[in-house]
Every structure is written in C-alpha cells, then in structure tokens.
Amino acid sequence: MISTSARLLHLLSLLSAQPSWTCRELAERIAVNERTVRRDVARLRELGYGIESDPGPWGGYSLGGGTRIPPLVLDDEEALAVAVGLREAALSGVLGSDQAALSALLKLRQALQPRVAGRLGEMDSAFVHTTRPGRPQIAPDMLLELVAACRGGERVRLSYRDREGRATDRDADPYRLVHTGRHWYFVARDVARDEWRTFRADRVERIRPTGHAVELVDPPDPALLVSDSLAGGRYPLYARIRLPLPMEQALRLIPPTIGTHRPEGPEATVVDIGGPDANGLAGYLLGLATPLRVLAPDEVREALVRRARELVEDNMDGRLP
C-alpha cells in the first residue's frame, strides 16, 4: 500500500493526463477502492485544487479550467527545507543527476526571500561534509556560480590553480558541470587554446562574467570528455589487470574515469590503470577486495604479493606456523 501523499500525487498526475476520469477508472489505475478515490479527491480540494465532478453513472472527475495545477507556494520553513535538500542531493549525488539538482537549487535561491536566503547561507557556513582523506571540498556557492555560468551563455574569466599550484587567469566558454563521484569538473572551451578542456572545480578560485555572449558550436559529450581526460592522464607507471567479471560489473568496480577497459570474452575484463608507483598501485588493487590477476608489469605483481603477505602476517597473531 503506497502512502497517502504518494497516492495523492499519483491522482493529480492522472487528472492532469486527460480531460476526465470516472471514479472506477481512477480506482483501477491507483489500485484502491472507489471510496478511497472520493476521499482523496476531497483532500485535494481542501488543499486548493479545483477538481470538478459530474454526477451520474457516466460522470467523472476533471481538473478545473485555467491553470492545470496551482502554482507551488512555499512558506519560509518549506522553502528552506527544499533548498537544503537540493543542496545535499547535489553534493552527495544521491539523485544521480547532480546537474539537475544544482539547476533547481539555483532557481530556488534566486526566488528566496532575503531572510530565507540568509538562513541558508548561515547553514552553508555551519555544515561540514566528511570526505575521503586528501579529497578537497568545494563551497556550494562556487558550484552555484559555475552552474549559473553554464546556463548563462556568456564567456567567463577563471582564476584557476592547476595541479602544480600555478595560478592563471583563463577566458572560457562554459558548457557543463560533471561529477565523477570523486570530484566536480567544469567543462568549457579554453578560448586561448581554442579547445575543449576540463577544469577541476575545487581549483577554481574565482569566476567572473566578461559580458561577451557566446554560442557554442558542436560541443562535446561532457561526461565522455572528463572520462577520457582522467583515464588518459599521464602516470609514471601503468598496470594491466584481468578481472574475472563481465564488462558491466568491472565498470562498476573500477570507474572509466580511473581505468581503460576492454572485454576478454563474456566473463572477464582487462583494465589498464595508472598510478604513482608500484606500491601505490598495489595498494589500490588490494583495496578492490576482489579476485584479480596482474598481467603486467612484474614490479606491480611483486608489490601486490608482498603487501598481501604483510597483511596476512600482521593478522596471524602467532596462531599459525
């Protein structure tokens, strides 16, 4: 049995989908009895929805003329709750589409009363998100500025610090934000280089509009661009491993942003992964906690065996020879 609120939303959706429904039709679609339908219609009317009814055996229910569904009106507490929920959804990726959550949050913030926006800002400064060691955080306000730039169709000037810590100012034509599960990436056309680039969003220190309107020509697939950029990065050392998993499962275990995959039959996948050194790669592979075979190079295989032996010895506790 679905909840009352979910049932009311379903009923509203049905009433919006066609001009008229009989009580029996609605009951069959929602999988309830006709008495429940009549009771739910009464609840919707109490909430302000103009639902009309025609008496008789051939009568039915329909939404009133004019606006199909009344405009959404939120009080201060409701608006704050929605804003906080969208903010958390964007930062956690729980909805899958982080871009949609950010876009909705941007629209809502623009419509918030100053007193509510101020309270949201206070909460932003008080909330702290735990992250994995070494993973930088990005301020929600910067995310909103970047998504606003993607929606604005205007060239921007980025104050950006690269992986070496060098600060530069770059003119860029914004396109999309991409979240990989580890970092946010700002996809834009680098004007000086005349090529599409990915910028780590947590390294953007400032973004300023230039007033120059742009029309993007043949933009790339943003997720694919980020994936290729990360998987094709320059590492001092690469390892090739074989996972006894189909391609789909291997991609869930090692994302395409980390390795380059190719199937080896229906039940195995070969993955190339880059890392700083043999010991670092061995640690990553050990952390996968899944059967695998290092195909190359020997130094990574040896490092993996050595770390596995050390782990076993540390947990023997003298109980086995």
mmCIF file of C-alpha atoms in Angstrom:
data_model
loop_
_atom_site.group_PDB
_atom_site.id
_atom_site.type_symbol
_atom_site.label_atom_id
_atom_site.label_comp_id
_atom_site.label_asym_id
_atom_site.label_seq_id
_atom_site.Cartn_x
_atom_site.Cartn_y
_atom_site.Cartn_z
ATOM 1 C CA MET A 1 0.000 0.000 0.000
ATOM 2 C CA ILE A 2 1.527 3.315 -1.046
ATOM 3 C CA SER A 3 1.474 6.284 1.323
ATOM 4 C CA THR A 4 -1.326 8.839 1.237
ATOM 5 C CA SER A 5 0.962 11.593 -0.086
ATOM 6 C CA ALA A 6 2.268 9.361 -2.887
ATOM 7 C CA ARG A 7 -1.289 8.346 -3.749
ATOM 8 C CA LEU A 8 -2.416 11.982 -3.918
ATOM 9 C CA LEU A 9 0.463 12.831 -6.255
ATOM 10 C CA HIS A 10 -0.448 9.865 -8.452
ATOM 11 C CA LEU A 11 -4.062 11.005 -8.532
ATOM 12 C CA LEU A 12 -3.026 14.529 -9.520
ATOM 13 C CA SER A 13 -0.821 13.161 -12.266
ATOM 14 C CA LEU A 14 -3.697 11.129 -13.690
ATOM 15 C CA LEU A 15 -6.111 14.069 -13.585
ATOM 16 C CA SER A 16 -3.566 16.164 -15.475
ATOM 17 C CA ALA A 17 -3.040 13.495 -18.130
ATOM 18 C CA GLN A 18 -6.530 13.530 -19.694
ATOM 19 C CA PRO A 19 -9.664 15.688 -19.510
ATOM 20 C CA SER A 20 -11.878 13.355 -17.469
ATOM 21 C CA TRP A 21 -11.805 10.126 -15.492
ATOM 22 C CA THR A 22 -14.582 8.054 -13.958
ATOM 23 C CA CYS A 23 -14.219 7.129 -10.322
ATOM 24 C CA ARG A 24 -13.860 3.464 -11.280
ATOM 25 C CA GLU A 25 -11.070 4.213 -13.796
ATOM 26 C CA LEU A 26 -9.124 6.157 -11.187
ATOM 27 C CA ALA A 27 -9.607 3.409 -8.615
ATOM 28 C CA GLU A 28 -8.273 0.795 -11.044
ATOM 29 C CA ARG A 29 -5.260 2.884 -12.019
ATOM 30 C CA ILE A 30 -4.303 3.649 -8.416
ATOM 31 C CA ALA A 31 -5.227 0.154 -7.151
ATOM 32 C CA VAL A 32 -7.632 1.334 -4.439
ATOM 33 C CA ASN A 33 -11.395 1.245 -3.987
ATOM 34 C CA GLU A 34 -13.750 3.987 -5.194
ATOM 35 C CA ARG A 35 -14.389 5.209 -1.667
ATOM 36 C CA THR A 36 -10.670 5.943 -1.262
ATOM 37 C CA VAL A 37 -10.690 7.871 -4.561
ATOM 38 C CA ARG A 38 -13.586 10.049 -3.372
ATOM 39 C CA ARG A 39 -11.823 10.662 -0.077
ATOM 40 C CA ASP A 40 -8.570 11.618 -1.852
ATOM 41 C CA VAL A 41 -10.424 13.987 -4.177
ATOM 42 C CA ALA A 42 -11.869 15.696 -1.105
ATOM 43 C CA ARG A 43 -8.354 16.070 0.354
ATOM 44 C CA LEU A 44 -7.061 17.653 -2.855
ATOM 45 C CA ARG A 45 -9.947 20.096 -2.861
ATOM 46 C CA GLU A 46 -9.068 21.077 0.716
ATOM 47 C CA LEU A 47 -5.523 21.781 -0.499
ATOM 48 C CA GLY A 48 -6.876 24.181 -3.127
ATOM 49 C CA TYR A 49 -7.002 22.046 -6.248
ATOM 50 C CA GLY A 50 -10.030 22.825 -8.417
ATOM 51 C CA ILE A 51 -11.348 19.338 -9.132
ATOM 52 C CA GLU A 52 -14.741 19.273 -10.819
ATOM 53 C CA SER A 53 -17.143 16.323 -10.800
ATOM 54 C CA ASP A 54 -20.127 15.326 -12.902
ATOM 55 C CA PRO A 55 -22.845 13.266 -11.192
ATOM 56 C CA GLY A 56 -24.388 10.117 -12.595
ATOM 57 C CA PRO A 57 -23.077 6.739 -13.742
ATOM 58 C CA TRP A 58 -21.197 8.298 -16.671
ATOM 59 C CA GLY A 59 -19.881 11.227 -14.676
ATOM 60 C CA GLY A 60 -16.307 11.640 -13.562
ATOM 61 C CA TYR A 61 -13.605 13.913 -12.222
ATOM 62 C CA SER A 62 -11.538 16.539 -14.009
ATOM 63 C CA LEU A 63 -9.220 19.408 -13.123
ATOM 64 C CA GLY A 64 -10.881 22.804 -13.407
ATOM 65 C CA GLY A 65 -10.201 25.216 -16.251
ATOM 66 C CA GLY A 66 -7.274 27.614 -16.286
ATOM 67 C CA THR A 67 -4.057 26.511 -14.633
ATOM 68 C CA ARG A 68 -3.866 22.734 -14.635
ATOM 69 C CA ILE A 69 -2.089 22.631 -11.298
ATOM 70 C CA PRO A 70 -1.944 25.645 -8.955
ATOM 71 C CA PRO A 71 1.476 27.308 -8.637
ATOM 72 C CA LEU A 72 3.738 25.962 -5.922
ATOM 73 C CA VAL A 73 3.683 28.199 -2.848
ATOM 74 C CA LEU A 74 6.111 27.512 -0.010
ATOM 75 C CA ASP A 75 6.355 29.154 3.380
ATOM 76 C CA ASP A 76 9.781 30.080 4.778
ATOM 77 C CA GLU A 77 10.371 26.770 6.519
ATOM 78 C CA GLU A 78 9.290 24.737 3.479
ATOM 79 C CA ALA A 79 11.491 26.777 1.120
ATOM 80 C CA LEU A 80 14.472 26.326 3.440
ATOM 81 C CA ALA A 81 13.831 22.585 3.679
ATOM 82 C CA VAL A 82 13.669 22.235 -0.115
ATOM 83 C CA ALA A 83 16.847 24.304 -0.578
ATOM 84 C CA VAL A 84 18.771 22.237 1.966
ATOM 85 C CA GLY A 85 17.517 19.009 0.377
ATOM 86 C CA LEU A 86 18.596 20.108 -3.097
ATOM 87 C CA ARG A 87 21.967 21.221 -1.770
ATOM 88 C CA GLU A 88 22.609 17.845 -0.138
ATOM 89 C CA ALA A 89 21.396 15.997 -3.237
ATOM 90 C CA ALA A 90 23.814 17.963 -5.417
ATOM 91 C CA LEU A 91 26.793 17.402 -3.129
ATOM 92 C CA SER A 92 26.106 13.714 -2.484
ATOM 93 C CA GLY A 93 24.974 12.697 -5.971
ATOM 94 C CA VAL A 94 22.116 10.717 -4.431
ATOM 95 C CA LEU A 95 19.775 11.650 -7.297
ATOM 96 C CA GLY A 96 22.258 10.652 -9.963
ATOM 97 C CA SER A 97 21.746 13.874 -11.924
ATOM 98 C CA ASP A 98 23.754 16.416 -9.921
ATOM 99 C CA GLN A 99 23.308 18.991 -12.687
ATOM 100 C CA ALA A 100 19.518 18.906 -12.286
ATOM 101 C CA ALA A 101 19.737 19.352 -8.507
ATOM 102 C CA LEU A 102 22.128 22.282 -8.871
ATOM 103 C CA SER A 103 19.983 23.916 -11.531
ATOM 104 C CA ALA A 104 16.883 23.592 -9.353
ATOM 105 C CA LEU A 105 18.762 24.981 -6.347
ATOM 106 C CA LEU A 106 19.966 27.941 -8.399
ATOM 107 C CA LYS A 107 16.414 28.769 -9.468
ATOM 108 C CA LEU A 108 15.113 28.409 -5.925
ATOM 109 C CA ARG A 109 17.834 30.601 -4.424
ATOM 110 C CA GLN A 110 17.014 33.369 -6.867
ATOM 111 C CA ALA A 111 13.390 33.266 -5.705
ATOM 112 C CA LEU A 112 14.057 33.034 -1.966
ATOM 113 C CA GLN A 113 13.162 35.894 0.319
ATOM 114 C CA PRO A 114 16.331 37.617 1.651
ATOM 115 C CA ARG A 115 15.658 36.380 5.194
ATOM 116 C CA VAL A 116 15.410 32.767 3.994
ATOM 117 C CA ALA A 117 18.483 33.087 1.760
ATOM 118 C CA GLY A 118 20.371 34.466 4.738
ATOM 119 C CA ARG A 119 19.434 31.481 6.864
ATOM 120 C CA LEU A 120 20.530 29.123 4.102
ATOM 121 C CA GLY A 121 23.874 30.929 3.921
ATOM 122 C CA GLU A 122 24.301 30.534 7.668
ATOM 123 C CA MET A 123 23.624 26.812 7.368
ATOM 124 C CA ASP A 124 26.111 26.527 4.491
ATOM 125 C CA SER A 125 28.822 28.010 6.686
ATOM 126 C CA ALA A 126 27.943 25.702 9.584
ATOM 127 C CA PHE A 127 27.650 22.405 7.699
ATOM 128 C CA VAL A 128 30.771 20.319 7.211
ATOM 129 C CA HIS A 129 30.846 17.312 4.881
ATOM 130 C CA THR A 130 33.167 14.464 5.707
ATOM 131 C CA THR A 131 35.286 13.464 2.733
ATOM 132 C CA ARG A 132 37.840 10.824 1.967
ATOM 133 C CA PRO A 133 41.376 11.698 3.026
ATOM 134 C CA GLY A 134 43.010 14.021 0.557
ATOM 135 C CA ARG A 135 39.779 14.876 -1.245
ATOM 136 C CA PRO A 136 39.250 18.655 -1.348
ATOM 137 C CA GLN A 137 35.866 20.172 -0.692
ATOM 138 C CA ILE A 138 34.178 22.788 -2.832
ATOM 139 C CA ALA A 139 31.926 25.510 -1.491
ATOM 140 C CA PRO A 140 28.258 25.218 -2.527
ATOM 141 C CA ASP A 141 28.322 28.871 -3.616
ATOM 142 C CA MET A 142 31.097 28.138 -6.111
ATOM 143 C CA LEU A 143 29.107 25.215 -7.521
ATOM 144 C CA LEU A 144 26.133 27.523 -7.979
ATOM 145 C CA GLU A 145 28.309 30.141 -9.686
ATOM 146 C CA LEU A 146 29.641 27.517 -12.088
ATOM 147 C CA VAL A 147 26.204 26.133 -12.940
ATOM 148 C CA ALA A 148 24.935 29.705 -13.420
ATOM 149 C CA ALA A 149 27.791 30.254 -15.877
ATOM 150 C CA CYS A 150 26.794 27.098 -17.771
ATOM 151 C CA ARG A 151 23.244 28.402 -18.052
ATOM 152 C CA GLY A 152 24.210 31.981 -18.894
ATOM 153 C CA GLY A 153 25.680 31.590 -22.391
ATOM 154 C CA GLU A 154 28.397 34.108 -21.571
ATOM 155 C CA ARG A 155 32.192 33.918 -21.644
ATOM 156 C CA VAL A 156 33.805 33.933 -18.198
ATOM 157 C CA ARG A 157 37.244 34.585 -16.772
ATOM 158 C CA LEU A 158 38.509 31.890 -14.427
ATOM 159 C CA SER A 159 41.085 32.415 -11.730
ATOM 160 C CA TYR A 160 42.406 28.862 -11.697
ATOM 161 C CA ARG A 161 45.147 26.979 -9.885
ATOM 162 C CA ASP A 162 46.479 23.908 -11.681
ATOM 163 C CA ARG A 163 47.754 20.655 -10.155
ATOM 164 C CA GLU A 164 51.211 22.172 -9.735
ATOM 165 C CA GLY A 165 49.746 25.077 -7.758
ATOM 166 C CA ARG A 166 50.325 27.649 -10.502
ATOM 167 C CA ALA A 167 47.707 30.414 -10.624
ATOM 168 C CA THR A 168 46.418 31.613 -14.001
ATOM 169 C CA ASP A 169 43.534 33.624 -15.406
ATOM 170 C CA ARG A 170 41.772 31.976 -18.342
ATOM 171 C CA ASP A 171 38.907 33.014 -20.569
ATOM 172 C CA ALA A 172 36.494 30.142 -21.069
ATOM 173 C CA ASP A 173 33.130 29.461 -22.694
ATOM 174 C CA PRO A 174 31.162 27.408 -20.108
ATOM 175 C CA TYR A 175 29.240 24.295 -21.051
ATOM 176 C CA ARG A 176 28.577 21.767 -18.277
ATOM 177 C CA LEU A 177 29.486 20.533 -14.789
ATOM 178 C CA VAL A 178 30.332 16.836 -14.374
ATOM 179 C CA HIS A 179 30.561 14.932 -11.086
ATOM 180 C CA THR A 180 32.623 11.739 -11.191
ATOM 181 C CA GLY A 181 31.893 10.623 -7.639
ATOM 182 C CA ARG A 182 35.289 11.943 -6.564
ATOM 183 C CA HIS A 183 35.448 15.478 -7.945
ATOM 184 C CA TRP A 184 33.455 18.107 -9.811
ATOM 185 C CA TYR A 185 34.757 19.100 -13.257
ATOM 186 C CA PHE A 186 33.888 22.273 -15.156
ATOM 187 C CA VAL A 187 33.747 21.582 -18.898
ATOM 188 C CA ALA A 188 34.410 24.652 -21.038
ATOM 189 C CA ARG A 189 36.147 25.793 -24.217
ATOM 190 C CA ASP A 190 39.532 27.321 -23.417
ATOM 191 C CA VAL A 191 39.479 30.449 -25.577
ATOM 192 C CA ALA A 192 43.252 30.949 -25.779
ATOM 193 C CA ARG A 193 43.903 27.336 -26.811
ATOM 194 C CA ASP A 194 40.686 27.029 -28.843
ATOM 195 C CA GLU A 195 39.966 23.578 -27.441
ATOM 196 C CA TRP A 196 37.579 21.916 -25.026
ATOM 197 C CA ARG A 197 39.057 21.438 -21.572
ATOM 198 C CA THR A 198 38.110 20.087 -18.166
ATOM 199 C CA PHE A 199 38.836 22.175 -15.061
ATOM 200 C CA ARG A 200 38.742 20.742 -11.549
ATOM 201 C CA ALA A 201 36.005 22.805 -9.911
ATOM 202 C CA ASP A 202 37.691 22.852 -6.494
ATOM 203 C CA ARG A 203 40.688 24.587 -8.138
ATOM 204 C CA VAL A 204 38.568 27.457 -9.473
ATOM 205 C CA GLU A 205 39.245 30.339 -7.093
ATOM 206 C CA ARG A 206 37.069 32.929 -8.796
ATOM 207 C CA ILE A 207 34.763 33.198 -11.797
ATOM 208 C CA ARG A 208 33.768 36.486 -13.397
ATOM 209 C CA PRO A 209 31.465 37.216 -16.363
ATOM 210 C CA THR A 210 33.012 39.133 -19.272
ATOM 211 C CA GLY A 211 29.802 40.371 -20.900
ATOM 212 C CA HIS A 212 30.721 38.566 -24.124
ATOM 213 C CA ALA A 213 27.856 36.361 -25.308
ATOM 214 C CA VAL A 214 28.882 33.078 -26.930
ATOM 215 C CA GLU A 215 27.131 30.416 -28.962
ATOM 216 C CA LEU A 216 28.724 27.011 -28.584
ATOM 217 C CA VAL A 217 29.336 25.125 -31.826
ATOM 218 C CA ASP A 218 29.422 21.317 -31.773
ATOM 219 C CA PRO A 219 30.084 20.888 -28.015
ATOM 220 C CA PRO A 220 31.454 17.523 -26.852
ATOM 221 C CA ASP A 221 29.844 14.885 -24.678
ATOM 222 C CA PRO A 222 30.899 16.364 -21.302
ATOM 223 C CA ALA A 223 30.925 13.085 -19.352
ATOM 224 C CA LEU A 224 32.976 11.356 -22.062
ATOM 225 C CA LEU A 225 35.425 14.263 -22.206
ATOM 226 C CA VAL A 226 36.021 14.086 -18.454
ATOM 227 C CA SER A 227 36.300 10.294 -18.546
ATOM 228 C CA ASP A 228 38.832 10.331 -21.382
ATOM 229 C CA SER A 229 40.802 13.111 -19.717
ATOM 230 C CA LEU A 230 41.102 11.210 -16.447
ATOM 231 C CA ALA A 231 41.702 7.749 -17.869
ATOM 232 C CA GLY A 232 44.263 9.091 -20.328
ATOM 233 C CA GLY A 233 46.196 11.091 -17.763
ATOM 234 C CA ARG A 234 49.973 10.818 -17.565
ATOM 235 C CA TYR A 235 51.152 8.482 -14.809
ATOM 236 C CA PRO A 236 54.680 7.313 -14.076
ATOM 237 C CA LEU A 237 53.543 3.684 -14.116
ATOM 238 C CA TYR A 238 50.673 1.645 -15.584
ATOM 239 C CA ALA A 239 49.411 -1.806 -14.654
ATOM 240 C CA ARG A 240 47.312 -4.179 -16.707
ATOM 241 C CA ILE A 241 44.994 -6.440 -14.728
ATOM 242 C CA ARG A 242 42.435 -9.111 -15.540
ATOM 243 C CA LEU A 243 39.167 -9.185 -13.606
ATOM 244 C CA PRO A 244 37.001 -12.351 -13.733
ATOM 245 C CA LEU A 245 33.974 -10.097 -14.202
ATOM 246 C CA PRO A 246 31.802 -9.087 -17.149
ATOM 247 C CA MET A 247 32.445 -5.615 -18.540
ATOM 248 C CA GLU A 248 29.389 -4.107 -16.818
ATOM 249 C CA GLN A 249 30.473 -5.287 -13.359
ATOM 250 C CA ALA A 250 34.091 -4.297 -13.967
ATOM 251 C CA LEU A 251 32.990 -0.747 -14.799
ATOM 252 C CA ARG A 252 31.121 -0.554 -11.510
ATOM 253 C CA LEU A 253 34.174 -1.766 -9.606
ATOM 254 C CA ILE A 254 36.710 0.427 -11.435
ATOM 255 C CA PRO A 255 35.039 3.503 -12.977
ATOM 256 C CA PRO A 256 36.012 4.532 -16.526
ATOM 257 C CA THR A 257 37.476 7.704 -15.030
ATOM 258 C CA ILE A 258 40.167 5.555 -13.399
ATOM 259 C CA GLY A 259 40.913 2.808 -15.895
ATOM 260 C CA THR A 260 40.594 1.862 -19.542
ATOM 261 C CA HIS A 261 38.510 -1.286 -20.008
ATOM 262 C CA ARG A 262 38.144 -3.890 -22.723
ATOM 263 C CA PRO A 263 36.215 -7.161 -22.564
ATOM 264 C CA GLU A 264 38.001 -10.504 -22.743
ATOM 265 C CA GLY A 265 35.122 -12.791 -23.551
ATOM 266 C CA PRO A 266 31.753 -12.546 -21.806
ATOM 267 C CA GLU A 267 33.046 -13.223 -18.279
ATOM 268 C CA ALA A 268 36.308 -11.281 -17.995
ATOM 269 C CA THR A 269 37.621 -7.747 -18.449
ATOM 270 C CA VAL A 270 41.141 -6.400 -18.894
ATOM 271 C CA VAL A 271 41.767 -2.992 -17.320
ATOM 272 C CA ASP A 272 44.734 -0.626 -17.641
ATOM 273 C CA ILE A 273 45.250 1.554 -14.540
ATOM 274 C CA GLY A 274 47.833 4.271 -13.933
ATOM 275 C CA GLY A 275 49.433 5.159 -10.621
ATOM 276 C CA PRO A 276 52.359 6.924 -8.956
ATOM 277 C CA ASP A 277 54.433 3.787 -8.340
ATOM 278 C CA ALA A 278 54.222 0.019 -7.942
ATOM 279 C CA ASN A 279 53.430 0.192 -4.219
ATOM 280 C CA GLY A 280 50.637 2.721 -4.749
ATOM 281 C CA LEU A 281 49.068 0.633 -7.497
ATOM 282 C CA ALA A 282 49.337 -2.497 -5.341
ATOM 283 C CA GLY A 283 47.529 -0.712 -2.508
ATOM 284 C CA TYR A 284 44.721 0.329 -4.817
ATOM 285 C CA LEU A 285 44.330 -3.168 -6.253
ATOM 286 C CA LEU A 286 44.343 -4.712 -2.789
ATOM 287 C CA GLY A 287 41.621 -2.273 -1.744
ATOM 288 C CA LEU A 288 39.331 -3.551 -4.502
ATOM 289 C CA ALA A 289 38.814 -6.680 -2.374
ATOM 290 C CA THR A 290 38.111 -8.843 -5.391
ATOM 291 C CA PRO A 291 39.946 -11.655 -7.220
ATOM 292 C CA LEU A 292 42.206 -10.322 -9.973
ATOM 293 C CA ARG A 293 45.416 -11.108 -11.829
ATOM 294 C CA VAL A 294 48.168 -8.609 -12.595
ATOM 295 C CA LEU A 295 49.210 -9.229 -16.190
ATOM 296 C CA ALA A 296 51.971 -6.608 -16.228
ATOM 297 C CA PRO A 297 54.366 -5.294 -15.128
ATOM 298 C CA ASP A 298 56.212 -7.683 -12.829
ATOM 299 C CA GLU A 299 57.038 -4.955 -10.291
ATOM 300 C CA VAL A 300 53.344 -4.290 -9.627
ATOM 301 C CA ARG A 301 52.635 -8.026 -9.313
ATOM 302 C CA GLU A 302 55.508 -8.408 -6.865
ATOM 303 C CA ALA A 303 54.391 -5.387 -4.850
ATOM 304 C CA LEU A 304 50.854 -6.779 -4.645
ATOM 305 C CA VAL A 305 52.122 -10.177 -3.445
ATOM 306 C CA ARG A 306 54.391 -8.508 -0.887
ATOM 307 C CA ARG A 307 51.597 -6.332 0.534
ATOM 308 C CA ALA A 308 49.208 -9.287 0.661
ATOM 309 C CA ARG A 309 51.781 -11.349 2.580
ATOM 310 C CA GLU A 310 52.391 -8.477 5.004
ATOM 311 C CA LEU A 311 48.646 -8.226 5.602
ATOM 312 C CA VAL A 312 48.391 -11.944 6.324
ATOM 313 C CA GLU A 313 51.425 -11.900 8.644
ATOM 314 C CA ASP A 314 50.074 -8.890 10.558
ATOM 315 C CA ASN A 315 46.892 -10.834 11.271
ATOM 316 C CA MET A 316 48.404 -14.225 12.050
ATOM 317 C CA ASP A 317 48.959 -13.298 15.691
ATOM 318 C CA GLY A 318 51.228 -16.315 16.117
ATOM 319 C CA ARG A 319 48.382 -18.796 15.764
ATOM 320 C CA LEU A 320 49.728 -20.481 12.625
ATOM 321 C CA PRO A 321 53.288 -21.519 11.711
#
